[in-house]
Every structure is written in structure tokens, then in C-alpha cells.
């Protein structure tokens, strides 16, 4: 958890440890999710484009796609149309502790809304942002050199709902939780946003909504268990 005054130079101070470290395992032999990997990628984008990461995304994506509710709150003021983040506090809730949103950077420093997320998903999965070849790649789980599936691909988690493939990802930061699920075969996109960082199981209701919308709802039936089994 980062406080407002933790880090002054972003992302340089965050990626310095990466540049001086060794690989956790040989390339292609393992998989480990890394937020710092996305911070490093954002810095690479800045170096390659000669623009700030925020301005590059605005010029190349948010502007052309008319995503007016998407950006970075330390650059654009979204406060008039933005929910307040909450955290659990015993039996009630309190406003979440503030976080320096420059710290998540390319790993989650962005704010958005449901309508803009729908625009983004339609543009990406429709081949308007990346090529169709890349779309096919991001919808296919990465395979390690030993043949093991990682369940991850090009920044997306690969799974299924009621046997139908999903391309999805969740996110959590102080005060907020989010989940986005896309089912290519159904061309169905479902996103859920919560202004509480306790909603770590947000994938469950999001998946249930997707199942209902494609006509394959999860069945919920009472289950009788003996006291002997319950004690175990």
C-alpha cells in the first residue's frame, strides 16, 4: 500500500530495482504475474514515443475512441463524476486511505467508467486498436516451453464460464475493485466496478451475470449434508 508521499520519482524509482536484478527463471520456462512488469512497459512506451505515458494513451486511444471518462486523475480532474472509494472498518465502512495514483502508473493508475470500458473492449476485440492476428493471440493462453498452460495471454486471463471461453481481468486498488469479462464466441462483454476494496470476489457476480445473459445461468440448489460430514 502506497501513501501520497512514498515515492517522488515515478516510474524511475520503481523500475530501478528491476534493471539491477536477475531473471527469476529463464524466459519461456515459467510464469509469474508482475505489476512492475507493466510499470516497465509504460516506461518503454514513453521512451519509444517521446511522450508521457498519459499523453500517449490520450492521443492514440482515448481521444480517437471518444473515451471522455478515461484518464489519470493526477492530470485530469474527474472528481465531479467519480465515486468515493471505501474500505471495511469493523462492521461498517470508511473512506479508503488515499494513494499516490502515479505509483501504479501503467499497472493500474487509470480511472474509467462502464461506458468507456465497453467502447474499449469493442475497439480492441474488433481489431480497431491492434491487428486481428494480435487479437487472436490475446485470446489464446500462453504455453510454456514444457507445454504447460499459463492461463494468461498478452495481459488477459483466459478461462471459461459454463464451458464458454472467457478473456478477462480483475483489478484492485485502495477503495476500488473491478472485473471485466469478454466471451468471444458470444461477443458478450460484462464489466463490474465496486467502490470498495473488500469486493475481492467480484468475479463471481460478474460471471453469474454473463452466464444469465448468454442463457446458461448457474444452477443453485439446496444441498443436504449430514452432521457427520459437516463436522469434518
PDB file of C-alpha atoms in Angstrom:
ATOM      1  CA  UNK A   1       0.000   0.000   0.000  1.00  0.00           C
ATOM      2  CA  UNK A   2       1.496   3.320  -1.082  1.00  0.00           C
ATOM      3  CA  UNK A   3       0.925   6.657   0.653  1.00  0.00           C
ATOM      4  CA  UNK A   4       0.836  10.016  -1.090  1.00  0.00           C
ATOM      5  CA  UNK A   5       4.437  10.885  -0.170  1.00  0.00           C
ATOM      6  CA  UNK A   6       6.094   7.473  -0.554  1.00  0.00           C
ATOM      7  CA  UNK A   7       7.675   7.885  -3.961  1.00  0.00           C
ATOM      8  CA  UNK A   8       8.630  11.127  -5.672  1.00  0.00           C
ATOM      9  CA  UNK A   9      10.149   9.998  -8.973  1.00  0.00           C
ATOM     10  CA  UNK A  10       7.742   7.759 -10.889  1.00  0.00           C
ATOM     11  CA  UNK A  11       8.357   5.428 -12.629  1.00  0.00           C
ATOM     12  CA  UNK A  12      12.164   5.755 -12.486  1.00  0.00           C
ATOM     13  CA  UNK A  13      12.410   4.961  -8.777  1.00  0.00           C
ATOM     14  CA  UNK A  14      10.187   1.904  -9.187  1.00  0.00           C
ATOM     15  CA  UNK A  15      11.976   0.305 -12.133  1.00  0.00           C
ATOM     16  CA  UNK A  16      15.493   0.838 -10.781  1.00  0.00           C
ATOM     17  CA  UNK A  17      15.384  -2.447  -8.787  1.00  0.00           C
ATOM     18  CA  UNK A  18      14.269  -4.322 -11.920  1.00  0.00           C
ATOM     19  CA  UNK A  19      17.181  -3.109 -14.013  1.00  0.00           C
ATOM     20  CA  UNK A  20      19.665  -4.283 -11.394  1.00  0.00           C
ATOM     21  CA  UNK A  21      18.134  -7.703 -10.757  1.00  0.00           C
ATOM     22  CA  UNK A  22      18.432 -11.121 -12.403  1.00  0.00           C
ATOM     23  CA  UNK A  23      15.723 -13.209 -14.036  1.00  0.00           C
ATOM     24  CA  UNK A  24      13.562 -15.304 -11.736  1.00  0.00           C
ATOM     25  CA  UNK A  25      13.699 -18.095 -14.325  1.00  0.00           C
ATOM     26  CA  UNK A  26      14.823 -18.495 -17.976  1.00  0.00           C
ATOM     27  CA  UNK A  27      12.498 -16.821 -20.488  1.00  0.00           C
ATOM     28  CA  UNK A  28       9.676 -19.130 -21.570  1.00  0.00           C
ATOM     29  CA  UNK A  29      10.169 -21.623 -18.741  1.00  0.00           C
ATOM     30  CA  UNK A  30       7.815 -20.135 -16.134  1.00  0.00           C
ATOM     31  CA  UNK A  31       5.082 -17.627 -15.429  1.00  0.00           C
ATOM     32  CA  UNK A  32       4.742 -15.093 -12.614  1.00  0.00           C
ATOM     33  CA  UNK A  33       2.389 -12.104 -12.659  1.00  0.00           C
ATOM     34  CA  UNK A  34       4.230  -8.835 -12.131  1.00  0.00           C
ATOM     35  CA  UNK A  35       2.787  -5.342 -11.677  1.00  0.00           C
ATOM     36  CA  UNK A  36       6.308  -3.949 -12.033  1.00  0.00           C
ATOM     37  CA  UNK A  37       6.460  -5.523 -15.487  1.00  0.00           C
ATOM     38  CA  UNK A  38       3.648  -3.196 -16.562  1.00  0.00           C
ATOM     39  CA  UNK A  39       5.420  -0.216 -14.971  1.00  0.00           C
ATOM     40  CA  UNK A  40       8.491  -1.082 -17.028  1.00  0.00           C
ATOM     41  CA  UNK A  41       6.362  -1.440 -20.173  1.00  0.00           C
ATOM     42  CA  UNK A  42       4.852   2.008 -19.587  1.00  0.00           C
ATOM     43  CA  UNK A  43       8.342   3.478 -19.298  1.00  0.00           C
ATOM     44  CA  UNK A  44       9.356   1.771 -22.558  1.00  0.00           C
ATOM     45  CA  UNK A  45       6.318   3.365 -24.259  1.00  0.00           C
ATOM     46  CA  UNK A  46       7.472   6.768 -23.023  1.00  0.00           C
ATOM     47  CA  UNK A  47      10.985   6.252 -24.363  1.00  0.00           C
ATOM     48  CA  UNK A  48       9.766   4.930 -27.731  1.00  0.00           C
ATOM     49  CA  UNK A  49       7.095   7.613 -28.287  1.00  0.00           C
ATOM     50  CA  UNK A  50       8.921  10.593 -26.725  1.00  0.00           C
ATOM     51  CA  UNK A  51       5.663  11.332 -24.903  1.00  0.00           C
ATOM     52  CA  UNK A  52       4.471  10.821 -21.372  1.00  0.00           C
ATOM     53  CA  UNK A  53       2.570   7.569 -20.932  1.00  0.00           C
ATOM     54  CA  UNK A  54      -0.601   9.502 -20.137  1.00  0.00           C
ATOM     55  CA  UNK A  55      -0.381  11.743 -23.199  1.00  0.00           C
ATOM     56  CA  UNK A  56       0.415   8.812 -25.481  1.00  0.00           C
ATOM     57  CA  UNK A  57      -2.712   6.930 -24.391  1.00  0.00           C
ATOM     58  CA  UNK A  58      -4.839  10.085 -24.715  1.00  0.00           C
ATOM     59  CA  UNK A  59      -3.564  10.908 -28.223  1.00  0.00           C
ATOM     60  CA  UNK A  60      -3.556   7.378 -29.626  1.00  0.00           C
ATOM     61  CA  UNK A  61      -6.571   5.790 -27.924  1.00  0.00           C
ATOM     62  CA  UNK A  62      -8.787   7.762 -25.564  1.00  0.00           C
ATOM     63  CA  UNK A  63      -9.216  10.751 -27.906  1.00  0.00           C
ATOM     64  CA  UNK A  64      -9.912   8.849 -31.158  1.00  0.00           C
ATOM     65  CA  UNK A  65     -12.236   6.402 -29.354  1.00  0.00           C
ATOM     66  CA  UNK A  66     -14.073   9.258 -27.585  1.00  0.00           C
ATOM     67  CA  UNK A  67     -13.376   7.780 -24.152  1.00  0.00           C
ATOM     68  CA  UNK A  68     -14.052  11.028 -22.285  1.00  0.00           C
ATOM     69  CA  UNK A  69     -14.308   9.409 -18.837  1.00  0.00           C
ATOM     70  CA  UNK A  70     -10.941   7.670 -19.016  1.00  0.00           C
ATOM     71  CA  UNK A  71      -7.578   9.034 -17.978  1.00  0.00           C
ATOM     72  CA  UNK A  72      -5.350   9.760 -14.997  1.00  0.00           C
ATOM     73  CA  UNK A  73      -6.762  11.711 -12.080  1.00  0.00           C
ATOM     74  CA  UNK A  74      -3.447  13.398 -11.287  1.00  0.00           C
ATOM     75  CA  UNK A  75      -3.658  15.049 -14.736  1.00  0.00           C
ATOM     76  CA  UNK A  76      -7.400  15.379 -15.388  1.00  0.00           C
ATOM     77  CA  UNK A  77      -9.946  16.265 -12.703  1.00  0.00           C
ATOM     78  CA  UNK A  78     -12.611  13.530 -12.652  1.00  0.00           C
ATOM     79  CA  UNK A  79     -13.803  14.355  -9.129  1.00  0.00           C
ATOM     80  CA  UNK A  80     -17.238  15.700 -10.143  1.00  0.00           C
ATOM     81  CA  UNK A  81     -18.185  12.368 -11.706  1.00  0.00           C
ATOM     82  CA  UNK A  82     -16.152   9.906  -9.677  1.00  0.00           C
ATOM     83  CA  UNK A  83     -17.232   7.541  -6.908  1.00  0.00           C
ATOM     84  CA  UNK A  84     -15.581   7.699  -3.486  1.00  0.00           C
ATOM     85  CA  UNK A  85     -13.527   4.631  -2.614  1.00  0.00           C
ATOM     86  CA  UNK A  86     -14.264   2.754   0.611  1.00  0.00           C
ATOM     87  CA  UNK A  87     -12.591   0.180   2.842  1.00  0.00           C
ATOM     88  CA  UNK A  88     -14.180  -2.028   5.517  1.00  0.00           C
ATOM     89  CA  UNK A  89     -13.986  -0.688   9.074  1.00  0.00           C
ATOM     90  CA  UNK A  90     -15.184  -3.282  11.585  1.00  0.00           C
ATOM     91  CA  UNK A  91     -18.941  -3.576  10.917  1.00  0.00           C
ATOM     92  CA  UNK A  92     -19.179  -0.533   8.671  1.00  0.00           C
ATOM     93  CA  UNK A  93     -17.109   1.238   6.005  1.00  0.00           C
ATOM     94  CA  UNK A  94     -14.823   4.245   5.844  1.00  0.00           C
ATOM     95  CA  UNK A  95     -13.307   6.284   3.050  1.00  0.00           C
ATOM     96  CA  UNK A  96     -10.248   4.452   1.735  1.00  0.00           C
ATOM     97  CA  UNK A  97      -6.782   5.728   2.560  1.00  0.00           C
ATOM     98  CA  UNK A  98      -5.505   7.953  -0.271  1.00  0.00           C
ATOM     99  CA  UNK A  99      -2.927   6.547  -2.639  1.00  0.00           C
ATOM    100  CA  UNK A 100      -0.499   8.332  -4.922  1.00  0.00           C
ATOM    101  CA  UNK A 101      -2.007   7.211  -8.244  1.00  0.00           C
ATOM    102  CA  UNK A 102       1.255   7.990 -10.020  1.00  0.00           C
ATOM    103  CA  UNK A 103       2.701   4.938  -8.293  1.00  0.00           C
ATOM    104  CA  UNK A 104       0.528   2.269 -10.020  1.00  0.00           C
ATOM    105  CA  UNK A 105       1.328   4.099 -13.290  1.00  0.00           C
ATOM    106  CA  UNK A 106       0.950   1.669 -16.223  1.00  0.00           C
ATOM    107  CA  UNK A 107      -0.034  -1.132 -13.822  1.00  0.00           C
ATOM    108  CA  UNK A 108      -3.284   0.477 -12.696  1.00  0.00           C
ATOM    109  CA  UNK A 109      -3.135   4.251 -12.292  1.00  0.00           C
ATOM    110  CA  UNK A 110      -6.003   4.868 -14.696  1.00  0.00           C
ATOM    111  CA  UNK A 111      -9.649   5.708 -13.991  1.00  0.00           C
ATOM    112  CA  UNK A 112     -12.564   4.865 -16.285  1.00  0.00           C
ATOM    113  CA  UNK A 113     -16.279   4.103 -16.395  1.00  0.00           C
ATOM    114  CA  UNK A 114     -18.527   1.325 -17.656  1.00  0.00           C
ATOM    115  CA  UNK A 115     -19.411   3.023 -20.960  1.00  0.00           C
ATOM    116  CA  UNK A 116     -15.778   3.702 -21.801  1.00  0.00           C
ATOM    117  CA  UNK A 117     -14.769   0.157 -20.867  1.00  0.00           C
ATOM    118  CA  UNK A 118     -17.397  -1.136 -23.290  1.00  0.00           C
ATOM    119  CA  UNK A 119     -16.029   1.167 -26.024  1.00  0.00           C
ATOM    120  CA  UNK A 120     -12.500  -0.049 -25.343  1.00  0.00           C
ATOM    121  CA  UNK A 121     -13.412  -3.734 -25.403  1.00  0.00           C
ATOM    122  CA  UNK A 122     -15.343  -3.323 -28.662  1.00  0.00           C
ATOM    123  CA  UNK A 123     -12.436  -1.492 -30.288  1.00  0.00           C
ATOM    124  CA  UNK A 124      -9.763  -3.947 -29.103  1.00  0.00           C
ATOM    125  CA  UNK A 125     -11.638  -7.170 -29.802  1.00  0.00           C
ATOM    126  CA  UNK A 126     -12.905  -5.769 -33.115  1.00  0.00           C
ATOM    127  CA  UNK A 127      -9.379  -5.218 -34.425  1.00  0.00           C
ATOM    128  CA  UNK A 128      -9.601  -1.412 -34.306  1.00  0.00           C
ATOM    129  CA  UNK A 129      -6.745  -0.993 -31.823  1.00  0.00           C
ATOM    130  CA  UNK A 130      -4.490  -3.943 -32.677  1.00  0.00           C
ATOM    131  CA  UNK A 131      -4.395  -6.300 -35.645  1.00  0.00           C
ATOM    132  CA  UNK A 132      -6.672  -9.322 -35.844  1.00  0.00           C
ATOM    133  CA  UNK A 133      -3.589 -11.523 -35.511  1.00  0.00           C
ATOM    134  CA  UNK A 134      -2.842  -9.857 -32.176  1.00  0.00           C
ATOM    135  CA  UNK A 135      -6.493 -10.192 -31.115  1.00  0.00           C
ATOM    136  CA  UNK A 136      -6.292 -13.930 -31.771  1.00  0.00           C
ATOM    137  CA  UNK A 137      -3.071 -14.097 -29.734  1.00  0.00           C
ATOM    138  CA  UNK A 138      -4.519 -12.308 -26.717  1.00  0.00           C
ATOM    139  CA  UNK A 139      -7.472 -14.713 -26.727  1.00  0.00           C
ATOM    140  CA  UNK A 140      -5.145 -17.741 -26.586  1.00  0.00           C
ATOM    141  CA  UNK A 141      -3.408 -18.814 -23.385  1.00  0.00           C
ATOM    142  CA  UNK A 142       0.378 -18.724 -23.476  1.00  0.00           C
ATOM    143  CA  UNK A 143       2.126 -22.101 -23.488  1.00  0.00           C
ATOM    144  CA  UNK A 144       5.450 -22.570 -21.694  1.00  0.00           C
ATOM    145  CA  UNK A 145       8.378 -24.443 -23.221  1.00  0.00           C
ATOM    146  CA  UNK A 146       7.404 -27.544 -21.225  1.00  0.00           C
ATOM    147  CA  UNK A 147       3.882 -27.489 -22.673  1.00  0.00           C
ATOM    148  CA  UNK A 148       2.206 -26.172 -19.523  1.00  0.00           C
ATOM    149  CA  UNK A 149      -0.598 -23.634 -19.984  1.00  0.00           C
ATOM    150  CA  UNK A 150      -0.199 -20.388 -18.034  1.00  0.00           C
ATOM    151  CA  UNK A 151      -3.856 -19.298 -18.201  1.00  0.00           C
ATOM    152  CA  UNK A 152      -2.569 -15.868 -19.192  1.00  0.00           C
ATOM    153  CA  UNK A 153      -2.042 -14.132 -22.509  1.00  0.00           C
ATOM    154  CA  UNK A 154      -0.985 -10.640 -23.588  1.00  0.00           C
ATOM    155  CA  UNK A 155      -2.312  -9.021 -20.414  1.00  0.00           C
ATOM    156  CA  UNK A 156      -5.503 -11.069 -20.133  1.00  0.00           C
ATOM    157  CA  UNK A 157      -6.545 -14.086 -18.065  1.00  0.00           C
ATOM    158  CA  UNK A 158      -8.016 -16.957 -20.096  1.00  0.00           C
ATOM    159  CA  UNK A 159     -10.810 -19.005 -18.519  1.00  0.00           C
ATOM    160  CA  UNK A 160     -14.370 -20.148 -19.123  1.00  0.00           C
ATOM    161  CA  UNK A 161     -17.944 -19.687 -17.917  1.00  0.00           C
ATOM    162  CA  UNK A 162     -20.247 -22.658 -18.363  1.00  0.00           C
ATOM    163  CA  UNK A 163     -17.766 -24.115 -20.852  1.00  0.00           C
ATOM    164  CA  UNK A 164     -17.567 -20.923 -22.945  1.00  0.00           C
ATOM    165  CA  UNK A 165     -14.105 -19.324 -23.193  1.00  0.00           C
ATOM    166  CA  UNK A 166     -13.548 -16.032 -21.403  1.00  0.00           C
ATOM    167  CA  UNK A 167     -10.913 -13.328 -21.774  1.00  0.00           C
ATOM    168  CA  UNK A 168     -10.910 -11.429 -18.505  1.00  0.00           C
ATOM    169  CA  UNK A 169      -9.043  -9.465 -15.856  1.00  0.00           C
ATOM    170  CA  UNK A 170      -9.623  -8.089 -12.401  1.00  0.00           C
ATOM    171  CA  UNK A 171      -8.089  -5.148 -10.615  1.00  0.00           C
ATOM    172  CA  UNK A 172      -7.896  -3.743  -7.096  1.00  0.00           C
ATOM    173  CA  UNK A 173      -6.512  -0.550  -5.618  1.00  0.00           C
ATOM    174  CA  UNK A 174      -7.244   1.378  -2.419  1.00  0.00           C
ATOM    175  CA  UNK A 175     -11.031   1.817  -2.283  1.00  0.00           C
ATOM    176  CA  UNK A 176     -11.919   0.155  -5.577  1.00  0.00           C
ATOM    177  CA  UNK A 177     -12.301  -3.244  -7.237  1.00  0.00           C
ATOM    178  CA  UNK A 178     -13.035  -4.035 -10.884  1.00  0.00           C
ATOM    179  CA  UNK A 179     -13.701  -7.011 -13.157  1.00  0.00           C
ATOM    180  CA  UNK A 180     -14.061  -7.204 -16.938  1.00  0.00           C
ATOM    181  CA  UNK A 181     -15.032 -10.374 -18.802  1.00  0.00           C
ATOM    182  CA  UNK A 182     -15.357 -10.916 -22.552  1.00  0.00           C
ATOM    183  CA  UNK A 183     -16.738 -14.064 -24.195  1.00  0.00           C
ATOM    184  CA  UNK A 184     -15.546 -14.075 -27.840  1.00  0.00           C
ATOM    185  CA  UNK A 185     -17.932 -16.821 -29.007  1.00  0.00           C
ATOM    186  CA  UNK A 186     -20.900 -14.833 -27.704  1.00  0.00           C
ATOM    187  CA  UNK A 187     -19.426 -11.375 -28.416  1.00  0.00           C
ATOM    188  CA  UNK A 188     -20.524 -10.573 -24.882  1.00  0.00           C
ATOM    189  CA  UNK A 189     -18.766  -8.119 -22.578  1.00  0.00           C
ATOM    190  CA  UNK A 190     -19.581  -7.699 -18.888  1.00  0.00           C
ATOM    191  CA  UNK A 191     -17.806  -5.289 -16.544  1.00  0.00           C
ATOM    192  CA  UNK A 192     -18.405  -4.649 -12.856  1.00  0.00           C
ATOM    193  CA  UNK A 193     -16.976  -1.820 -10.770  1.00  0.00           C
ATOM    194  CA  UNK A 194     -17.106  -1.554  -6.982  1.00  0.00           C
ATOM    195  CA  UNK A 195     -16.135   1.434  -4.864  1.00  0.00           C
ATOM    196  CA  UNK A 196     -14.996  -0.858  -2.067  1.00  0.00           C
ATOM    197  CA  UNK A 197     -11.694  -2.706  -1.882  1.00  0.00           C
ATOM    198  CA  UNK A 198     -13.262  -5.593   0.059  1.00  0.00           C
ATOM    199  CA  UNK A 199     -15.033  -6.872  -3.087  1.00  0.00           C
ATOM    200  CA  UNK A 200     -12.271  -9.337  -3.921  1.00  0.00           C
ATOM    201  CA  UNK A 201     -14.806 -11.933  -5.095  1.00  0.00           C
ATOM    202  CA  UNK A 202     -16.197  -9.532  -7.714  1.00  0.00           C
ATOM    203  CA  UNK A 203     -15.515 -12.136 -10.421  1.00  0.00           C
ATOM    204  CA  UNK A 204     -18.296 -14.348  -9.009  1.00  0.00           C
ATOM    205  CA  UNK A 205     -21.262 -11.961  -9.559  1.00  0.00           C
ATOM    206  CA  UNK A 206     -19.751 -10.745 -12.839  1.00  0.00           C
ATOM    207  CA  UNK A 207     -19.538 -14.340 -14.090  1.00  0.00           C
ATOM    208  CA  UNK A 208     -23.096 -15.055 -12.940  1.00  0.00           C
ATOM    209  CA  UNK A 209     -24.367 -12.041 -14.904  1.00  0.00           C
ATOM    210  CA  UNK A 210     -22.513 -13.219 -18.009  1.00  0.00           C
ATOM    211  CA  UNK A 211     -23.956 -16.724 -17.614  1.00  0.00           C
ATOM    212  CA  UNK A 212     -27.504 -15.360 -17.395  1.00  0.00           C
ATOM    213  CA  UNK A 213     -27.017 -13.090 -20.420  1.00  0.00           C
ATOM    214  CA  UNK A 214     -25.889 -15.981 -22.610  1.00  0.00           C
ATOM    215  CA  UNK A 215     -28.779 -18.152 -21.429  1.00  0.00           C
ATOM    216  CA  UNK A 216     -26.686 -20.536 -19.338  1.00  0.00           C
ATOM    217  CA  UNK A 217     -27.290 -19.468 -15.724  1.00  0.00           C
ATOM    218  CA  UNK A 218     -25.566 -21.276 -12.889  1.00  0.00           C
ATOM    219  CA  UNK A 219     -27.950 -23.581 -11.058  1.00  0.00           C
ATOM    220  CA  UNK A 220     -28.381 -23.007  -7.353  1.00  0.00           C
ATOM    221  CA  UNK A 221     -29.897 -25.930  -5.480  1.00  0.00           C
ATOM    222  CA  UNK A 222     -30.034 -26.778  -1.771  1.00  0.00           C
ATOM    223  CA  UNK A 223     -27.555 -29.432  -0.672  1.00  0.00           C
ATOM    224  CA  UNK A 224     -28.303 -31.712   2.251  1.00  0.00           C
ATOM    225  CA  UNK A 225     -25.283 -32.754   4.303  1.00  0.00           C
ATOM    226  CA  UNK A 226     -25.207 -34.958   7.385  1.00  0.00           C
ATOM    227  CA  UNK A 227     -23.909 -33.616  10.669  1.00  0.00           C
ATOM    228  CA  UNK A 228     -21.025 -36.084  10.408  1.00  0.00           C
ATOM    229  CA  UNK A 229     -19.879 -34.587   7.131  1.00  0.00           C
ATOM    230  CA  UNK A 230     -20.363 -31.036   8.393  1.00  0.00           C
ATOM    231  CA  UNK A 231     -18.156 -31.738  11.411  1.00  0.00           C
ATOM    232  CA  UNK A 232     -15.384 -32.907   9.079  1.00  0.00           C
TER     233      UNK A 232
END
